[in-house]
Coordinates of N, CA and C and ligand atoms in Angstrom, one line a residue:
M1 N 19.5 26.7 21.6 CA 19.1 25.4 22.0 C 20.1 24.9 23.1
A2 N 19.5 24.3 24.2 CA 20.4 23.8 25.2 C 20.5 22.3 25.1
V3 N 21.8 21.8 25.2 CA 22.0 20.4 25.0 C 22.8 19.9 26.2
G4 N 22.6 18.6 26.5 CA 23.3 18.0 27.6 C 23.3 16.5 27.5
C5 N 24.2 15.9 28.1 CA 24.3 14.4 28.1 C 25.1 13.9 29.3
D6 N 24.9 12.7 29.7 CA 25.8 12.0 30.6 C 26.9 11.2 29.8
H7 N 27.6 10.4 30.5 CA 28.7 9.7 29.8 C 28.1 8.7 28.7
A8 N 26.9 8.3 28.9 CA 26.3 7.3 28.0 C 25.7 8.0 26.8
G9 N 25.7 9.3 26.7 CA 25.1 10.0 25.6 C 26.1 10.9 24.8
R10 N 27.4 10.8 25.1 CA 28.4 11.8 24.6 C 28.4 11.8 23.1
D11 N 28.4 10.6 22.4 CA 28.6 10.6 21.0 C 27.4 11.2 20.3
H12 N 26.2 10.9 20.7 CA 25.0 11.5 20.1 C 25.0 13.0 20.3
K13 N 25.5 13.5 21.5 CA 25.5 14.9 21.7 C 26.4 15.6 20.8
E14 N 27.6 15.1 20.5 CA 28.5 15.7 19.6 C 27.8 15.8 18.2
L15 N 27.2 14.7 17.8 CA 26.5 14.6 16.5 C 25.4 15.6 16.4
F16 N 24.6 15.7 17.5 CA 23.5 16.6 17.5 C 24.0 18.1 17.4
M17 N 25.0 18.4 18.2 CA 25.5 19.7 18.2 C 26.0 20.2 16.8
Q18 N 26.7 19.3 16.1 CA 27.1 19.6 14.7 C 25.9 19.9 13.9
H19 N 24.9 19.0 14.0 CA 23.7 19.1 13.2 C 22.9 20.4 13.4
I20 N 22.7 20.7 14.7 CA 21.9 21.9 15.0 C 22.6 23.2 14.7
E21 N 23.9 23.2 14.9 CA 24.7 24.3 14.5 C 24.7 24.6 13.0
A22 N 24.7 23.5 12.3 CA 24.6 23.6 10.8 C 23.3 24.1 10.4
M23 N 22.3 23.9 11.2 CA 20.9 24.4 10.9 C 20.8 25.9 11.3
G24 N 21.8 26.4 12.0 CA 21.8 27.8 12.3 C 21.3 28.1 13.8
Y25 N 21.1 27.1 14.6 CA 20.8 27.3 16.0 C 22.0 27.7 16.8
K26 N 21.8 28.5 17.8 CA 22.8 28.8 18.8 C 22.8 27.7 19.8
V27 N 23.9 27.1 20.1 CA 23.9 25.9 21.0 C 24.5 26.3 22.4
L28 N 23.8 26.0 23.4 CA 24.3 26.1 24.8 C 24.6 24.7 25.3
D29 N 25.9 24.4 25.4 CA 26.4 23.1 25.7 C 26.5 23.0 27.2
M30 N 25.7 22.2 27.8 CA 25.7 22.1 29.3 C 26.5 20.8 29.7
G31 N 27.3 20.3 28.8 CA 28.1 19.1 29.1 C 27.4 17.8 29.0
V32 N 28.0 16.7 29.2 CA 29.4 16.7 29.6 C 30.3 16.6 28.4
A33 N 31.6 16.9 28.6 CA 32.6 16.9 27.5 C 32.9 15.5 27.1
P34 N 33.4 15.3 25.8 CA 33.6 14.0 25.3 C 34.5 13.1 26.1
D35 N 35.4 13.7 26.9 CA 36.4 12.9 27.6 C 35.9 12.5 29.1
V36 N 34.7 12.9 29.4 CA 34.2 12.6 30.8 C 33.7 11.1 30.8
E37 N 34.3 10.4 31.7 CA 34.0 8.9 31.7 C 32.8 8.5 32.6
R38 N 32.5 9.4 33.5 CA 31.3 9.1 34.4 C 30.6 10.4 34.8
A39 N 29.3 10.5 34.6 CA 28.6 11.7 34.9 C 27.2 11.3 35.5
N40 N 26.7 12.2 36.3 CA 25.3 12.0 36.8 C 24.3 12.7 36.0
Y41 N 23.4 11.9 35.4 CA 22.4 12.6 34.5 C 21.6 13.6 35.2
P42 N 21.2 13.5 36.5 CA 20.4 14.5 37.0 C 21.1 15.9 37.0
E43 N 22.4 15.9 37.2 CA 23.1 17.2 37.3 C 23.0 17.9 36.0
V44 N 23.1 17.2 34.9 CA 23.0 17.8 33.5 C 21.6 18.2 33.2
A45 N 20.6 17.3 33.5 CA 19.2 17.6 33.2 C 18.7 18.9 33.9
I46 N 19.2 19.0 35.2 CA 18.8 20.2 36.0 C 19.3 21.5 35.3
K47 N 20.5 21.5 34.8 CA 21.1 22.7 34.1 C 20.3 23.0 32.9
V48 N 19.9 22.0 32.1 CA 19.2 22.3 30.8 C 17.7 22.7 31.2
A49 N 17.1 22.1 32.2 CA 15.8 22.5 32.5 C 15.7 23.9 33.0
R50 N 16.7 24.3 33.8 CA 16.7 25.7 34.3 C 16.9 26.7 33.2
L51 N 17.6 26.4 32.1 CA 17.7 27.3 31.0 C 16.4 27.4 30.3
I52 N 15.6 26.4 30.2 CA 14.3 26.4 29.6 C 13.4 27.3 30.4
Q53 N 13.4 27.0 31.7 CA 12.6 27.8 32.7 C 12.9 29.3 32.6
A54 N 14.1 29.6 32.5 CA 14.6 31.0 32.5 C 14.3 31.7 31.1
G55 N 13.9 30.9 30.1 CA 13.7 31.4 28.8 C 15.0 31.7 28.0
E56 N 16.1 31.1 28.5 CA 17.3 31.3 27.9 C 17.5 30.4 26.7
A57 N 16.7 29.4 26.6 CA 16.7 28.4 25.5 C 15.2 28.0 25.3
K58 N 14.8 28.0 24.0 CA 13.5 27.6 23.7 C 13.3 26.1 23.8
F59 N 14.3 25.4 23.3 CA 14.3 23.9 23.3 C 15.5 23.3 24.0
G60 N 15.4 22.1 24.5 CA 16.5 21.4 25.0 C 16.6 20.0 24.5
I61 N 17.8 19.5 24.5 CA 18.0 18.1 24.1 C 18.8 17.4 25.2
L62 N 18.4 16.3 25.7 CA 19.1 15.6 26.8 C 19.3 14.1 26.4
I63 N 20.5 13.7 26.4 CA 20.8 12.3 26.0 C 21.5 11.6 27.1
C64 N 20.9 10.4 27.4 CA 21.6 9.5 28.4 C 21.6 8.1 27.8
G65 N 21.7 7.1 28.6 CA 21.6 5.7 28.0 C 20.3 5.4 27.3
T66 N 19.2 5.8 28.0 CA 17.9 5.4 27.5 C 17.0 6.7 27.3
G67 N 17.4 7.8 27.8 CA 16.5 9.0 27.8 C 15.6 9.1 28.9
V68 N 15.5 8.0 29.7 CA 14.5 7.9 30.7 C 14.8 8.8 31.9
G69 N 16.0 8.6 32.4 CA 16.4 9.4 33.6 C 16.4 10.9 33.3
M70 N 16.8 11.3 32.2 CA 16.8 12.7 31.8 C 15.4 13.3 31.8
A71 N 14.5 12.5 31.3 CA 13.1 13.0 31.2 C 12.5 13.1 32.6
M72 N 12.8 12.1 33.5 CA 12.3 12.1 34.8 C 12.7 13.4 35.6
V73 N 14.0 13.7 35.4 CA 14.5 14.9 36.1 C 13.9 16.2 35.6
A74 N 14.0 16.3 34.2 CA 13.6 17.6 33.6 C 12.1 17.9 33.9
N75 N 11.3 16.8 34.0 CA 9.9 17.0 34.2 C 9.5 17.5 35.6
R76 N 10.5 17.6 36.4 CA 10.2 18.1 37.8 C 10.2 19.6 37.8
F77 N 10.5 20.2 36.7 CA 10.6 21.7 36.6 C 9.4 22.3 36.0
R78 N 8.8 23.2 36.7 CA 7.6 23.9 36.2 C 7.9 24.5 34.8
G79 N 7.0 24.2 33.9 CA 7.1 24.8 32.5 C 7.9 24.0 31.6
V80 N 8.5 22.9 32.1 CA 9.3 22.0 31.3 C 8.4 20.8 30.9
R81 N 8.4 20.5 29.7 CA 7.7 19.3 29.2 C 8.7 18.5 28.4
A82 N 9.3 17.5 29.0 CA 10.3 16.7 28.4 C 9.7 15.4 27.9
A83 N 10.0 15.0 26.7 CA 9.5 13.8 26.1 C 10.6 12.9 25.6
N84 N 10.6 11.7 26.1 CA 11.5 10.7 25.6 C 11.0 10.1 24.3
C85 N 11.6 10.3 23.2 CA 11.0 10.0 21.9 C 11.9 8.9 21.2
P86 N 11.4 7.7 21.1 CA 12.2 6.6 20.4 C 11.9 6.5 19.0
T87 N 10.9 7.3 18.5 CA 10.6 7.2 17.0 C 10.2 8.6 16.6
E88 N 10.3 8.8 15.2 CA 9.9 10.1 14.7 C 8.4 10.5 15.0
L89 N 7.6 9.4 14.9 CA 6.1 9.7 15.2 C 5.9 10.2 16.6
V90 N 6.6 9.6 17.6 CA 6.5 10.1 18.9 C 7.0 11.5 19.0
A91 N 8.1 11.9 18.3 CA 8.6 13.2 18.4 C 7.6 14.2 17.8
V92 N 7.0 13.9 16.7 CA 6.0 14.7 16.0 C 4.8 14.9 17.0
M93 N 4.3 13.9 17.6 CA 3.2 14.0 18.5 C 3.6 14.8 19.8
A94 N 4.8 14.6 20.3 CA 5.2 15.3 21.5 C 5.3 16.8 21.2
R95 N 5.6 17.2 20.1 CA 5.6 18.6 19.7 C 4.2 19.1 19.4
G96 N 3.5 18.4 18.5 CA 2.2 18.8 18.0 C 1.2 18.8 19.1
H97 N 1.1 17.8 19.9 CA 0.1 17.7 20.9 C 0.5 18.1 22.3
N98 N 1.7 17.8 22.7 CA 2.2 18.0 24.1 C 3.0 19.3 24.2
D99 N 3.3 20.0 23.1 CA 4.2 21.1 23.2 C 5.5 20.9 24.0
A100 N 6.1 19.7 23.7 CA 7.3 19.3 24.4 C 8.4 20.4 24.1
N101 N 9.1 20.8 25.2 CA 10.2 21.7 24.9 C 11.6 21.1 25.2
I102 N 11.6 19.8 25.6 CA 12.9 19.1 25.7 C 12.7 17.7 25.1
L103 N 13.6 17.4 24.2 CA 13.6 16.0 23.6 C 14.6 15.2 24.4
T104 N 14.2 14.1 24.9 CA 15.2 13.2 25.5 C 15.4 11.9 24.6
L105 N 16.6 11.4 24.6 CA 16.9 10.3 23.8 C 17.9 9.3 24.4
G106 N 17.8 8.1 24.0 CA 18.8 7.1 24.5 C 19.8 6.7 23.5
Q107 N 21.1 7.0 23.8 CA 22.1 6.6 22.9 C 22.3 5.1 22.9
R108 N 22.0 4.4 24.0 CA 22.1 3.0 24.0 C 21.0 2.2 23.4
T109 N 19.9 3.0 23.1 CA 18.7 2.3 22.5 C 18.4 2.8 21.1
I110 N 19.0 3.9 20.6 CA 18.7 4.4 19.3 C 20.0 4.8 18.6
G111 N 20.2 4.3 17.4 CA 21.4 4.5 16.6 C 21.4 5.9 16.1
P112 N 22.6 6.3 15.6 CA 22.8 7.7 15.2 C 21.9 8.2 14.1
R113 N 21.6 7.4 13.1 CA 20.8 7.8 12.0 C 19.4 8.1 12.4
L114 N 18.8 7.1 13.1 CA 17.5 7.3 13.6 C 17.4 8.5 14.6
A115 N 18.4 8.6 15.4 CA 18.4 9.7 16.4 C 18.4 11.1 15.7
L116 N 19.1 11.2 14.6 CA 19.1 12.5 13.9 C 17.7 12.7 13.2
S117 N 17.1 11.7 12.7 CA 15.8 11.7 12.1 C 14.8 12.1 13.2
I118 N 14.9 11.6 14.4 CA 14.0 12.0 15.5 C 14.1 13.4 15.8
L119 N 15.4 13.9 15.9 CA 15.7 15.3 16.2 C 15.0 16.2 15.1
D120 N 15.2 15.9 13.9 CA 14.6 16.7 12.8 C 13.1 16.7 12.9
A121 N 12.5 15.6 13.2 CA 11.0 15.5 13.3 C 10.6 16.4 14.5
F122 N 11.3 16.4 15.6 CA 11.0 17.2 16.8 C 11.1 18.7 16.4
L123 N 12.2 19.1 15.8 CA 12.4 20.5 15.5 C 11.5 21.1 14.4
S124 N 11.0 20.2 13.5 CA 10.3 20.7 12.4 C 8.7 20.7 12.6
T125 N 8.3 20.3 13.8 CA 6.9 20.2 14.1 C 6.5 21.3 15.1
N126 N 5.4 22.0 14.7 CA 4.9 23.1 15.6 C 3.8 22.5 16.5
F127 N 3.6 23.2 17.6 CA 2.5 22.9 18.5 C 1.2 23.3 17.9
E128 N 0.2 22.4 18.0 CA -1.1 22.7 17.4 C -2.0 23.5 18.2
G129 N -1.7 23.7 19.5 CA -2.6 24.6 20.3 C -4.0 24.0 20.5
G130 N -5.0 24.9 20.6 CA -6.4 24.6 20.7 C -6.6 23.6 21.9
R131 N -7.3 22.5 21.5 CA -7.7 21.5 22.6 C -6.4 20.9 23.3
H132 N -5.3 20.9 22.6 CA -4.1 20.4 23.2 C -3.6 21.4 24.2
Q133 N -3.7 22.6 24.0 CA -3.3 23.6 25.0 C -4.2 23.5 26.2
E134 N -5.5 23.3 26.0 CA -6.4 23.1 27.1 C -6.0 21.9 28.0
R135 N -5.6 20.9 27.3 CA -5.2 19.7 28.1 C -3.9 19.9 28.9
I136 N -3.0 20.7 28.3 CA -1.7 21.0 29.0 C -2.1 21.9 30.2
N137 N -3.1 22.8 30.0 CA -3.5 23.6 31.2 C -4.0 22.8 32.3
L138 N -4.5 21.6 32.0 CA -5.1 20.8 33.1 C -4.0 20.2 34.0
F139 N -2.7 20.2 33.5 CA -1.7 19.6 34.4 C -0.6 20.6 34.7
E140 N -0.5 21.7 34.0 CA 0.6 22.6 34.2 C 0.5 23.3 35.6
G141 N -0.8 23.4 36.1 CA -1.0 24.2 37.3 C -0.9 23.4 38.6
I142 N -0.7 22.1 38.5 CA -0.9 21.3 39.7 C 0.4 20.9 40.5
Y143 N 1.5 21.7 40.2 CA 2.7 21.3 40.8 C 2.8 21.7 42.3
G144 N 2.1 22.8 42.7 CA 2.2 23.2 44.0 C 3.6 23.7 44.4
T145 N 3.9 23.7 45.6 CA 5.2 24.3 46.1 C 6.4 23.3 45.9
E146 N 6.1 22.0 45.7 CA 7.2 21.1 45.6 C 7.9 21.1 44.2
K147 N 7.2 21.8 43.3 CA 7.8 21.8 42.0 C 9.0 22.8 42.0
L148 N 10.1 22.4 41.5 CA 11.3 23.3 41.5 C 11.1 24.5 40.7
Ligands
LIG201 C1 24.1 5.4 33.0 O1 24.6 4.2 33.1 C2 22.5 5.3 32.7 O2 21.9 4.8 33.9 C3 22.0 6.6 32.3 O3 22.6 7.1 31.2 C4 20.5 6.6 31.9 O4 20.2 5.6 31.0 C5 19.5 6.8 33.0 O5 18.3 6.9 32.7

């Protein structure tokens, strides 16, 4: 699992890394380190998105202040489906219906307990396939040459 954050998501990233390592996942930490005072979220999101694209990680987690910027950047990459999930229900739907492979979250908008609960919901839900795959197929092919 690939994880990344900017300066606004450092605490949640540390918490998430402990949590997912305890669950037995191998963690690819794309930064930033806890002592980094300012970071650009696009630089981190690009690193995590590329790992997903390359098949080096099945899932990614990206944390910034709101989760919004991370999702915007990650979704520019072909094959990446990043979902900003503020509730467990959104995380379940993002996995079950949208086959999201990156969870984005806001540390400034979601407290640590809820954040961990959202992460668990995301990781424990399987994609349902079927009509949902057909719907994904309707947009996965339309990126053209501009898609990274
Ligand atoms: C950083 O101040 C903040 O803009 C960033 O973490 C994020 O919320 C962007 O979407």
